[in-house]
PDB file of C-alpha atoms in Angstrom:
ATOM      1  CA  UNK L   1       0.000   0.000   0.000  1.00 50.00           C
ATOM      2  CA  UNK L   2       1.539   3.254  -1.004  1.00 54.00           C
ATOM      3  CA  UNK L   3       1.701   5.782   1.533  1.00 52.00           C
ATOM      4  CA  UNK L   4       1.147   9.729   0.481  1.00 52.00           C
ATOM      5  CA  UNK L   5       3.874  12.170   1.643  1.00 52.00           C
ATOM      6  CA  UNK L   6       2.194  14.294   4.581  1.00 55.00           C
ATOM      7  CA  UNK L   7       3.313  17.804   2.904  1.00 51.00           C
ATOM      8  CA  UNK L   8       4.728  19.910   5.773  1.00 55.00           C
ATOM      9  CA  UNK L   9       4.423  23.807   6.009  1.00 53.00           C
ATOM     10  CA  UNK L  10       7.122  26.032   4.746  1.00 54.00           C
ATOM     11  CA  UNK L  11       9.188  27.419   8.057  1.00 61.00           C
ATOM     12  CA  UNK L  12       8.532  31.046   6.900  1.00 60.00           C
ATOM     13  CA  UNK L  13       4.698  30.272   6.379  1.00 56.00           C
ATOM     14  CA  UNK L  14       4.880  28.026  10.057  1.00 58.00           C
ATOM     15  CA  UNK L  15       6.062  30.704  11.872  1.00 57.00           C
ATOM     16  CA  UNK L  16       4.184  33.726  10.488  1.00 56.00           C
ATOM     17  CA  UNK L  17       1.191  31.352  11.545  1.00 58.00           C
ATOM     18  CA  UNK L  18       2.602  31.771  14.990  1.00 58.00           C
ATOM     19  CA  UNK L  19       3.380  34.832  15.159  1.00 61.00           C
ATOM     20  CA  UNK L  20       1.059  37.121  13.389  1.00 62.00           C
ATOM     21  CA  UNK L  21       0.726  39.775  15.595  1.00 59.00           C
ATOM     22  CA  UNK L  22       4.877  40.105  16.490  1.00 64.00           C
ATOM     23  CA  UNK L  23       5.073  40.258  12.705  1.00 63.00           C
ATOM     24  CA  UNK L  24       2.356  43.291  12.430  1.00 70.00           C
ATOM     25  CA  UNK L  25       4.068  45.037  14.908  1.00 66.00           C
ATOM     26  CA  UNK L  26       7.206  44.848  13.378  1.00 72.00           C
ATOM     27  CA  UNK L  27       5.597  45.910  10.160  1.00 73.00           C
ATOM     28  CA  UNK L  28       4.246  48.965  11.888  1.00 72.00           C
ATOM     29  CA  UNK L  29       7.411  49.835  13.586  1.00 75.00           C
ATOM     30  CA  UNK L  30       9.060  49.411  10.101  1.00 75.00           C
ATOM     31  CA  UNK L  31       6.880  51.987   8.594  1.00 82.00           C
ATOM     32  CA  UNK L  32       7.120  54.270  10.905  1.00 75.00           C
ATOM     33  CA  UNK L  33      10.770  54.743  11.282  1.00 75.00           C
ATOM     34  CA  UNK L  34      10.533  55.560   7.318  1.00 73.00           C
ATOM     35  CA  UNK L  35       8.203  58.212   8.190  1.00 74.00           C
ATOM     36  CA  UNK L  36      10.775  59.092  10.561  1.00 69.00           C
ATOM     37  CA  UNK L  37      13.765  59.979   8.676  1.00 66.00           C
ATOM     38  CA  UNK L  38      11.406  61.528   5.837  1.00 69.00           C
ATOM     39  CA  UNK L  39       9.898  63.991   8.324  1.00 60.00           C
ATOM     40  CA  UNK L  40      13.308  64.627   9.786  1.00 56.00           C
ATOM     41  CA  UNK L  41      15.165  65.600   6.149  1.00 52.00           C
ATOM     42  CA  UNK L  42      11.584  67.755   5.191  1.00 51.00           C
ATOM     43  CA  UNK L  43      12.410  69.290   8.977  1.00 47.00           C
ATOM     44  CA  UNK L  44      15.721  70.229   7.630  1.00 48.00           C
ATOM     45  CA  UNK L  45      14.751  71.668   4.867  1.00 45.00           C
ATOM     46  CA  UNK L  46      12.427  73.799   6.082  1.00 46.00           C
ATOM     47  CA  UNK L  47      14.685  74.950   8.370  1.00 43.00           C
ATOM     48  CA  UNK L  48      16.492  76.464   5.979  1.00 45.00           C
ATOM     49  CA  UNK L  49      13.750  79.065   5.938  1.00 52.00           C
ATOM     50  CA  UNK L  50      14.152  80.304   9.381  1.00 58.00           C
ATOM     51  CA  UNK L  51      17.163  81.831  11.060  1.00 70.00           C
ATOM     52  CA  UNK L  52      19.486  85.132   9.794  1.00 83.00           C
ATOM     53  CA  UNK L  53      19.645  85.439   6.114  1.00 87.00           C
ATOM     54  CA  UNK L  54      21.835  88.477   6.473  1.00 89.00           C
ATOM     55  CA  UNK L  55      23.360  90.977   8.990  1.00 92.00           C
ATOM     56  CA  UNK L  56      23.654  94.956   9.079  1.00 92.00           C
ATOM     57  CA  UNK L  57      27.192  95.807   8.838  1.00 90.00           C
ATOM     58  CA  UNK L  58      27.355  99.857   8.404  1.00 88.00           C
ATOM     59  CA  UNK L  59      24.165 102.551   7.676  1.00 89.00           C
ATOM     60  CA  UNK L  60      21.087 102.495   9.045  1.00 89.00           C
ATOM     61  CA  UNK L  61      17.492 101.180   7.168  1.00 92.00           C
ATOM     62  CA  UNK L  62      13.701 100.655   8.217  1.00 91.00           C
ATOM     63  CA  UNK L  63      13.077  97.072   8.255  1.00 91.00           C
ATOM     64  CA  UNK L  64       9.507  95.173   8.324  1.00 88.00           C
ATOM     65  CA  UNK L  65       9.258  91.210   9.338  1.00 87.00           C
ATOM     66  CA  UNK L  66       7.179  89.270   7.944  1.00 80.00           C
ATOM     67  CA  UNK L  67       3.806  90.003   9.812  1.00 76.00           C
ATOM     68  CA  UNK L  68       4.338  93.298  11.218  1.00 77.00           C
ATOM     69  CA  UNK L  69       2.636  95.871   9.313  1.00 77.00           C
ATOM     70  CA  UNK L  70       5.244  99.038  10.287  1.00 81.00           C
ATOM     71  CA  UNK L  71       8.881  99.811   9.322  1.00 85.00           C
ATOM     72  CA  UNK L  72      11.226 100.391  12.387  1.00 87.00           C
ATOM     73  CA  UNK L  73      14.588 101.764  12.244  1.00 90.00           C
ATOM     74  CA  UNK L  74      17.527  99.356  12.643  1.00 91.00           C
ATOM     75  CA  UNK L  75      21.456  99.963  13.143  1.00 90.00           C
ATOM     76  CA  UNK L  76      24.563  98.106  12.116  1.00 90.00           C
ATOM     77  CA  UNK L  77      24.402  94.369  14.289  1.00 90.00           C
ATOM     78  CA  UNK L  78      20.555  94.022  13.111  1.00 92.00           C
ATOM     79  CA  UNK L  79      19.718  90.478  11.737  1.00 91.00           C
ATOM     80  CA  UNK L  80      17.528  89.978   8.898  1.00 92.00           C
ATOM     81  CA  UNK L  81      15.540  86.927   8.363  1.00 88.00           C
ATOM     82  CA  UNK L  82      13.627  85.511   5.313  1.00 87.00           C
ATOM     83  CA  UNK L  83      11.270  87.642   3.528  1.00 87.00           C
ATOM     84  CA  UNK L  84      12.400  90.681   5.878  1.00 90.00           C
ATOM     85  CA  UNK L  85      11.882  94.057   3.588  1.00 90.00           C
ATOM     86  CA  UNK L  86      14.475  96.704   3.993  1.00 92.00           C
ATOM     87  CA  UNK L  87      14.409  99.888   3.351  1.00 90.00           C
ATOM     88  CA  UNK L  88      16.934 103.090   2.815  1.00 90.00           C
ATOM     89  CA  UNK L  89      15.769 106.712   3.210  1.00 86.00           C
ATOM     90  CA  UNK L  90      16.910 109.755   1.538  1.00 82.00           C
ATOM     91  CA  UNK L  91      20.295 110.261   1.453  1.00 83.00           C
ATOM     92  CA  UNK L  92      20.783 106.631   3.536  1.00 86.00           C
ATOM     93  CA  UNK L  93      23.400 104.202   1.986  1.00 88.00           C
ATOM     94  CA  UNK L  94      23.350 100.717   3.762  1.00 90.00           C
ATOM     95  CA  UNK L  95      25.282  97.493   3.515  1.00 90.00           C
ATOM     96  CA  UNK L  96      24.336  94.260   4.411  1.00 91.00           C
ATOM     97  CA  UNK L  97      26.251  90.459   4.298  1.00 88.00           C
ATOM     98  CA  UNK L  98      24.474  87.693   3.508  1.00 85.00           C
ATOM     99  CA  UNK L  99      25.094  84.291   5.421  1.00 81.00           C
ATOM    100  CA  UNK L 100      27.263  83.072   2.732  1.00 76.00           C
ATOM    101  CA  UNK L 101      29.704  86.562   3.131  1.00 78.00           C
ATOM    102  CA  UNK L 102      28.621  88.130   0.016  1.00 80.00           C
ATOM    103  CA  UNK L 103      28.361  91.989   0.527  1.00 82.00           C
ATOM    104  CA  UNK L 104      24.913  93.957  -0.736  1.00 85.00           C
ATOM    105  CA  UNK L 105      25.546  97.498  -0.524  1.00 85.00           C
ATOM    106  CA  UNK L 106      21.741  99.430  -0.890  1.00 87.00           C
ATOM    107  CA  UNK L 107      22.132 103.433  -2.317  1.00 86.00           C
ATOM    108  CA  UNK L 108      19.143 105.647  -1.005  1.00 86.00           C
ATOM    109  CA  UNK L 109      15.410 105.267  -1.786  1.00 83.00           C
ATOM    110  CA  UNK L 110      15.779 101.377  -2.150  1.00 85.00           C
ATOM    111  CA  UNK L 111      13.450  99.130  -0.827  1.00 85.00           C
ATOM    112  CA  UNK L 112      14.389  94.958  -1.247  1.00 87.00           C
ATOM    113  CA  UNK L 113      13.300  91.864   0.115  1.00 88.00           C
ATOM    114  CA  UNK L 114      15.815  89.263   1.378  1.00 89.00           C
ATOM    115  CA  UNK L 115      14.748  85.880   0.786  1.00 84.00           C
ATOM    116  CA  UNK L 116      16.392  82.212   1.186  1.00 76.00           C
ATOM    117  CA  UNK L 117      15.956  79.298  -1.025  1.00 64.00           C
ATOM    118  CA  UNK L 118      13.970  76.555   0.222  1.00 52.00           C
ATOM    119  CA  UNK L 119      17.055  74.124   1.074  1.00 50.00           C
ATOM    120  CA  UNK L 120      19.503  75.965   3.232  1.00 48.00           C
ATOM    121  CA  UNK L 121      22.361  73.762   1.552  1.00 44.00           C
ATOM    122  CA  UNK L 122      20.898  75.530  -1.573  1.00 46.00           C
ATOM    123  CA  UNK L 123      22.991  78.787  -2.053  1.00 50.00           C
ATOM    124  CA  UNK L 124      20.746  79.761  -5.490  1.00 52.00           C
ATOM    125  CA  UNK L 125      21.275  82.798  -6.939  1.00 60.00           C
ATOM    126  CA  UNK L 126      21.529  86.254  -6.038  1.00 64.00           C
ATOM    127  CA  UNK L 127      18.418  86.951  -7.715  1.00 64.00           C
ATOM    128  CA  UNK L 128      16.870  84.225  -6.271  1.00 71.00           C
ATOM    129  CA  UNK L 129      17.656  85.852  -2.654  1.00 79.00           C
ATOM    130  CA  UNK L 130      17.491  89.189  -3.196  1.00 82.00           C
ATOM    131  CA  UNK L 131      14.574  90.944  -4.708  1.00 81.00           C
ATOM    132  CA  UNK L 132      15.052  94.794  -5.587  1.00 78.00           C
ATOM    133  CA  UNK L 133      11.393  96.679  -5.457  1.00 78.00           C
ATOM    134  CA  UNK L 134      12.560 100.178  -6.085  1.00 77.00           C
ATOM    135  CA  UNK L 135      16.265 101.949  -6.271  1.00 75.00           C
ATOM    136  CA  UNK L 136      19.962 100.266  -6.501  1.00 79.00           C
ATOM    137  CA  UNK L 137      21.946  97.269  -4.918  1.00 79.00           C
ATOM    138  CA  UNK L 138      25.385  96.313  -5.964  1.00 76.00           C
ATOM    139  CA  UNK L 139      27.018  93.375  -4.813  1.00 69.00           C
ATOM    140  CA  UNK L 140      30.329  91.218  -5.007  1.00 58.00           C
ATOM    141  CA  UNK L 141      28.940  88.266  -7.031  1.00 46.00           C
ATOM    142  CA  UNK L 142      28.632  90.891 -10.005  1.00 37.00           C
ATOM    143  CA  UNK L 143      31.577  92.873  -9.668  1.00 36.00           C
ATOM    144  CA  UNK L 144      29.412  95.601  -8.213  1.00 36.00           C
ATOM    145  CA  UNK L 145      27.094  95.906 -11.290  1.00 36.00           C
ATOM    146  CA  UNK L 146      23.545  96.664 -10.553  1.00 38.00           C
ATOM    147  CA  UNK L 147      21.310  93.910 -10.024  1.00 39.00           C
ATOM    148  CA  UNK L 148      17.814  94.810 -11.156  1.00 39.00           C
ATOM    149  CA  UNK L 149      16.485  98.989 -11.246  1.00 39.00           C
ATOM    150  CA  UNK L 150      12.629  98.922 -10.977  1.00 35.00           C
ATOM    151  CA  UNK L 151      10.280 101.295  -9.929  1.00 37.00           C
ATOM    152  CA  UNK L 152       6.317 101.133  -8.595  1.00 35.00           C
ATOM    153  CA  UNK L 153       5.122 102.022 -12.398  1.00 39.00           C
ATOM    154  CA  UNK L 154       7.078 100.894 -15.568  1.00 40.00           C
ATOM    155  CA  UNK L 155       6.027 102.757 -18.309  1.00 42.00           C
ATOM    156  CA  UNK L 156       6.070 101.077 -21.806  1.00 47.00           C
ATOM    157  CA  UNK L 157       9.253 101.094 -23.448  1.00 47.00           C
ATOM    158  CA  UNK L 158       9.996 104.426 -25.130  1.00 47.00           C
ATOM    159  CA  UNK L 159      11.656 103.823 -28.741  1.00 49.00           C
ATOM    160  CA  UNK L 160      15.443 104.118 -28.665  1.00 45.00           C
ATOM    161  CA  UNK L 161      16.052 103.212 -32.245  1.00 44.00           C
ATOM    162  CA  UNK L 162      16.246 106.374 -33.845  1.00 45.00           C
ATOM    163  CA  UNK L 163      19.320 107.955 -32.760  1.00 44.00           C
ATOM    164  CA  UNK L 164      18.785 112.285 -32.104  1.00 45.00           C
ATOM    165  CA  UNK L 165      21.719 113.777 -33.814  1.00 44.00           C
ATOM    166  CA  UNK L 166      20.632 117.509 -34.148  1.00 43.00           C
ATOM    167  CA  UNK L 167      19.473 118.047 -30.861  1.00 44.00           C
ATOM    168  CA  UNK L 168      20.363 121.473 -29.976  1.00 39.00           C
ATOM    169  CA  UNK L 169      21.190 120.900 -26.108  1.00 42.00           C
ATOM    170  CA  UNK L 170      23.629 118.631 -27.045  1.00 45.00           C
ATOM    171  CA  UNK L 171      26.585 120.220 -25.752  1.00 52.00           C
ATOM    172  CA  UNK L 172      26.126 119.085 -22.178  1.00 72.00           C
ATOM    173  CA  UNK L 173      25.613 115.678 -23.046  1.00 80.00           C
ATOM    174  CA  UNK L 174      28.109 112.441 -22.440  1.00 86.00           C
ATOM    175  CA  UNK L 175      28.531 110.712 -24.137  1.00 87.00           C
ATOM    176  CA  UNK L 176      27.424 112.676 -27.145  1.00 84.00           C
ATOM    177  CA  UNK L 177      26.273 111.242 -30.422  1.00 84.00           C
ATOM    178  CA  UNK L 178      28.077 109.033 -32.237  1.00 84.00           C
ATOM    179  CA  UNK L 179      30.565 108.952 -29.880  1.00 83.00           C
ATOM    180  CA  UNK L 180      33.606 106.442 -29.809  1.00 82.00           C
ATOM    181  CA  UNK L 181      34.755 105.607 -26.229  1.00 83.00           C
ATOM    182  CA  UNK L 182      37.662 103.458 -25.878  1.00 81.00           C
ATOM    183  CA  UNK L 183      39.014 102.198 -22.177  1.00 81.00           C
ATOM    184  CA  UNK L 184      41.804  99.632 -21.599  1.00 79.00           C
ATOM    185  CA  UNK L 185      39.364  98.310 -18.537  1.00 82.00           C
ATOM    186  CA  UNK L 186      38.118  94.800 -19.757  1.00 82.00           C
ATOM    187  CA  UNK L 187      34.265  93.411 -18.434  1.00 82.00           C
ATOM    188  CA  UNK L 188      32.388  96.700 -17.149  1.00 87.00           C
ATOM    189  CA  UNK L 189      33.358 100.041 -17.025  1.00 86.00           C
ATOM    190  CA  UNK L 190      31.809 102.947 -15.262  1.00 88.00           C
ATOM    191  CA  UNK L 191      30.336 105.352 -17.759  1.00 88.00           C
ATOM    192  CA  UNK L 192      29.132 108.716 -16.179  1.00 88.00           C
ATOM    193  CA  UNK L 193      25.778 109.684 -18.528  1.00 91.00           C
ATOM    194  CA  UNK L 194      24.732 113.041 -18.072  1.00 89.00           C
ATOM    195  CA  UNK L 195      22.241 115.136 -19.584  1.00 89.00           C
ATOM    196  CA  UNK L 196      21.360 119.883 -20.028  1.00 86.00           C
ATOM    197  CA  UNK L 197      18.607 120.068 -17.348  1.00 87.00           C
ATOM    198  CA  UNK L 198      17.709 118.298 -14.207  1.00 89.00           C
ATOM    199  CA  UNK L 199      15.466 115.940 -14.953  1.00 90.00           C
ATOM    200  CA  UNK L 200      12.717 113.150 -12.630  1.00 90.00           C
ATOM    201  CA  UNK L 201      11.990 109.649 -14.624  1.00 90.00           C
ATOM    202  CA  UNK L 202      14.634 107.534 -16.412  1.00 90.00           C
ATOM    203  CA  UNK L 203      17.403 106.630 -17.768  1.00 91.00           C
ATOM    204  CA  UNK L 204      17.112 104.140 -20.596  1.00 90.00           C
ATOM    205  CA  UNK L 205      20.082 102.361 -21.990  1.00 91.00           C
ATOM    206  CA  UNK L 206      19.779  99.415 -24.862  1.00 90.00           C
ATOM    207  CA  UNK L 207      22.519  97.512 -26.466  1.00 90.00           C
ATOM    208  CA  UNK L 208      21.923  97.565 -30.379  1.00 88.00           C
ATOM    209  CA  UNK L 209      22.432  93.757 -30.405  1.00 85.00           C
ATOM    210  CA  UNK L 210      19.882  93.038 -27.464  1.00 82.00           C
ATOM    211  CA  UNK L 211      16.191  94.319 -27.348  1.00 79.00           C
ATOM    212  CA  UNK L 212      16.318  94.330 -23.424  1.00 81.00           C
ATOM    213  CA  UNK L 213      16.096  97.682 -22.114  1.00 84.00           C
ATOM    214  CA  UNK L 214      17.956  99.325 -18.871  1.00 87.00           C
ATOM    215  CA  UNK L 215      16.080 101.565 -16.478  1.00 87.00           C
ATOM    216  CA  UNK L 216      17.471 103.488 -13.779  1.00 87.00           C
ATOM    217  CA  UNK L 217      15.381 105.776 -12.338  1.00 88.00           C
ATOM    218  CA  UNK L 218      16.294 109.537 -11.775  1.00 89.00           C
ATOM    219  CA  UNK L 219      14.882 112.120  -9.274  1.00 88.00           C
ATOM    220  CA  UNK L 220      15.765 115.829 -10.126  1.00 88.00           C
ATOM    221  CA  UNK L 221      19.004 114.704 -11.272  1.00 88.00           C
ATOM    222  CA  UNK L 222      21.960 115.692 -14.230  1.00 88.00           C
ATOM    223  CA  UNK L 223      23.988 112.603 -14.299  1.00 88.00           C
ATOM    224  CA  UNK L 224      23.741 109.164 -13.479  1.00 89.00           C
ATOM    225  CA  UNK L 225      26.422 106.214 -12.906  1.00 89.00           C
ATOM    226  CA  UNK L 226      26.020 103.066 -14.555  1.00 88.00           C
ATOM    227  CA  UNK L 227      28.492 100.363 -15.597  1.00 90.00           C
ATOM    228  CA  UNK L 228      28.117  98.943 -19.056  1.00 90.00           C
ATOM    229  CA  UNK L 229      29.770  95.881 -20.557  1.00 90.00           C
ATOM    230  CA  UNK L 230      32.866  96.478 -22.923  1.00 89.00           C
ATOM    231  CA  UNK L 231      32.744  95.989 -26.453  1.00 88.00           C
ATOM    232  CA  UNK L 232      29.526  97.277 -27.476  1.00 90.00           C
ATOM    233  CA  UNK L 233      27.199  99.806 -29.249  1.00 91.00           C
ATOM    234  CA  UNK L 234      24.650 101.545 -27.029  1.00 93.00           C
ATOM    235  CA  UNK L 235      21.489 103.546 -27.536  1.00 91.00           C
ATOM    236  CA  UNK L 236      20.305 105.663 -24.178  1.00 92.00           C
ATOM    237  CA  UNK L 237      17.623 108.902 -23.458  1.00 90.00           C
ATOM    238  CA  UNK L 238      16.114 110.362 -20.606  1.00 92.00           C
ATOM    239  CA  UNK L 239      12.202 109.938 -20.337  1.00 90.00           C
ATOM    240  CA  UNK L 240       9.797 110.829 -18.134  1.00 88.00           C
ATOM    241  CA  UNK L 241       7.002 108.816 -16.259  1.00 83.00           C
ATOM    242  CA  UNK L 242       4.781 109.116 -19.258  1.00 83.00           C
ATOM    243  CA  UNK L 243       7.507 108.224 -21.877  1.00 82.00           C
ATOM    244  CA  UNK L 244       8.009 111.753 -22.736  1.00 87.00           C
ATOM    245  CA  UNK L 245      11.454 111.736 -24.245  1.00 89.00           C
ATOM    246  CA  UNK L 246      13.381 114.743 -22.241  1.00 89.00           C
ATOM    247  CA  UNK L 247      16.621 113.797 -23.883  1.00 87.00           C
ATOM    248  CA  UNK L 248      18.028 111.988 -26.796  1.00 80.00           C
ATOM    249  CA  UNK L 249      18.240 109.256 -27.756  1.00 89.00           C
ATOM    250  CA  UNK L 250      21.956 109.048 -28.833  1.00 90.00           C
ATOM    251  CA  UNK L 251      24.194 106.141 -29.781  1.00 91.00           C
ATOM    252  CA  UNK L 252      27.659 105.514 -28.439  1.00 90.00           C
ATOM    253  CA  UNK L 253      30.366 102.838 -29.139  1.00 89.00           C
ATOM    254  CA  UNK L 254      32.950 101.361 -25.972  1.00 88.00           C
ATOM    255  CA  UNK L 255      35.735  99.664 -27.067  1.00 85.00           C
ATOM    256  CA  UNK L 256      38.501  98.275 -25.075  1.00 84.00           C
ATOM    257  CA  UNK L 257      41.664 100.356 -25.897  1.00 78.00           C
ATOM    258  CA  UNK L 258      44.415  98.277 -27.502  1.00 75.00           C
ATOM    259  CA  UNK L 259      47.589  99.299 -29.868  1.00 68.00           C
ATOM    260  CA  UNK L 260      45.315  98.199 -32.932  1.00 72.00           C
ATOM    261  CA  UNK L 261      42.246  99.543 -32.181  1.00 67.00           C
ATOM    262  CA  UNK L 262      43.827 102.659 -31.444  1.00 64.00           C
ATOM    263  CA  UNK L 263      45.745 102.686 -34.870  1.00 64.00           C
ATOM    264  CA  UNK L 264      42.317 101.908 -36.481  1.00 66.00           C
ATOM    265  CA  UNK L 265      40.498 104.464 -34.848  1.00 63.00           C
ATOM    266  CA  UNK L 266      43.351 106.840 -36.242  1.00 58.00           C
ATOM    267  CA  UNK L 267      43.378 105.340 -39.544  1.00 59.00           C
ATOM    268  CA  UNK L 268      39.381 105.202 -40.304  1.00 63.00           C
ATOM    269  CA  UNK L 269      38.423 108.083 -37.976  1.00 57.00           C
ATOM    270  CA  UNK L 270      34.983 108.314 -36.490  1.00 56.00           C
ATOM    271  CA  UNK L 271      31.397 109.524 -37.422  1.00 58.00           C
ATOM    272  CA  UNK L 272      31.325 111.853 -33.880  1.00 60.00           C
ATOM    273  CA  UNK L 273      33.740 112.759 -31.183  1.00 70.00           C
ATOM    274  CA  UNK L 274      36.345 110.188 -29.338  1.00 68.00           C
ATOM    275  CA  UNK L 275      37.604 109.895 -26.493  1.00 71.00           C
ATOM    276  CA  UNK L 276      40.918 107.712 -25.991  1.00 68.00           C
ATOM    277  CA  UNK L 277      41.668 106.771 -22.203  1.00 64.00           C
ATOM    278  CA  UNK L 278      45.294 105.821 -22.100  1.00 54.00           C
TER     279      UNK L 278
END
């Protein structure tokens, strides 16, 4: 008589049977330690939202935390956290470092907002932490180059392709029409524009081979600061809030100076006046 095999239970099967509830626990436990860690790196990361994003070295601004509704006046010492808005009165000039040393220095009437990217290991960039409402920041990572000139009302952008080049007040004017400027300074160089008659709007500069245009804004001012990027053709004016052009607009060339293209200039000559800075 042929006797059937008694078919015995697999020992991982046999001693689940047994232990059912030690192996729900453990399950449980399992689970939650993965919730554990993945609360723990999100806590990290959003703690890269709180704490100093920046502190007051020199000057003295109005600053407004998140959730108050007032400014209040702050001296050197003063940290700023996320989202804090800063602002520099008349005639104020401020600088702040950021957490990662990189110097912001704010000119008067300039109002920003320091912010943080979400992941504090993050650094992002500067645009991406700084956020210029009104007026003029420089900073290091730029070589002191203005990060972003905005003001409460843009107007539309005034034309600045037809270059003025019998405007009768031209005399005070730099650079004047046509004008060749050559500087042995590579990268940006600071080009004093000025302009006959005080004047409240803006300054509007365009490269001839980009259709971006510059703003800076201008308050009962003759002359403005900017620095522009070597090698280039330029159209700028003055306009007013309502696009009224008060000056220009007049094209300019900057060169960097060299032995050749000073022979060349020499050589071929130029359409308006140049100025060689040896």
């Amino acid at each position: 008589m042929r006797l059937k095999k008694r078919l015995e239970p697999k020992p991982i099967l046999h001693w689940l049977k047994g232990h059912r509830v030690d192996f729900i626990l453990s399950l449980v436990s399992v689970i939650c330690f993965v919730l554990f860690v993945r609360a723990s790196v999100y806590y990290r990361e959003l703690s890269g939202m709180r704490g100093p994003v920046g502190t007051l070295i020199a000057g003295k601004v109005e600053r407004k935390p998140t959730g108050v509704l007032n400014f209040g006046t702050v001296g050197p010492g003063t940290e700023f956290n996320n989202m804090d808005a800063v602002w520099t009165a008349r005639e104020g000039h401020a600088r702040i470092e950021l957490e990662d040393g990189e110097i912001l220095e704010m000119e008067e009437m300039t109002l920003i907002i320091l912010k943080r990217p979400f992941k504090r290991h993050t650094k992002g960039s500067i645009l991406e932490r700084v956020k210029v409402l009104r007026g003029k920041v420089t900073t290091t990572v730029f070589k002191r180059q203005e990060l972003v000139v905005i003001k409460k009302v843009m107007p539309e952008d005034p034309d600045v392709t037809k270059v003025n080049e019998t405007d009768p007040t031209r005399q005070n004017l730099y650079p004047p029409a046509n004008a060749a400027i050559l500087k042995r300074e590579t990268g940006d160089v600071e080009i004093v524009f000025s302009w006959p008659k005080a004047a409240t709007g803006y300054h509007v500069l365009r490269r001839l081979d980009e259709s971006q245009l510059r703003y800076t804004e201008v308050e009962n001012e003759r002359f403005v600061k900017l620095l522009v990027p070597q090698n280039a053709a330029y159209i700028w004016q003055i306009v007013d809030a309502n696009k009224k052009v008060l000056a220009g607009p007049y094209k300019f060339e900057l060169k960097v100076l060299t032995d050749e293209s000073a022979k060349k200039l020499f050589k071929e000559g130029v359409q308006g006046p140049a100025e060689i800075h040896w």
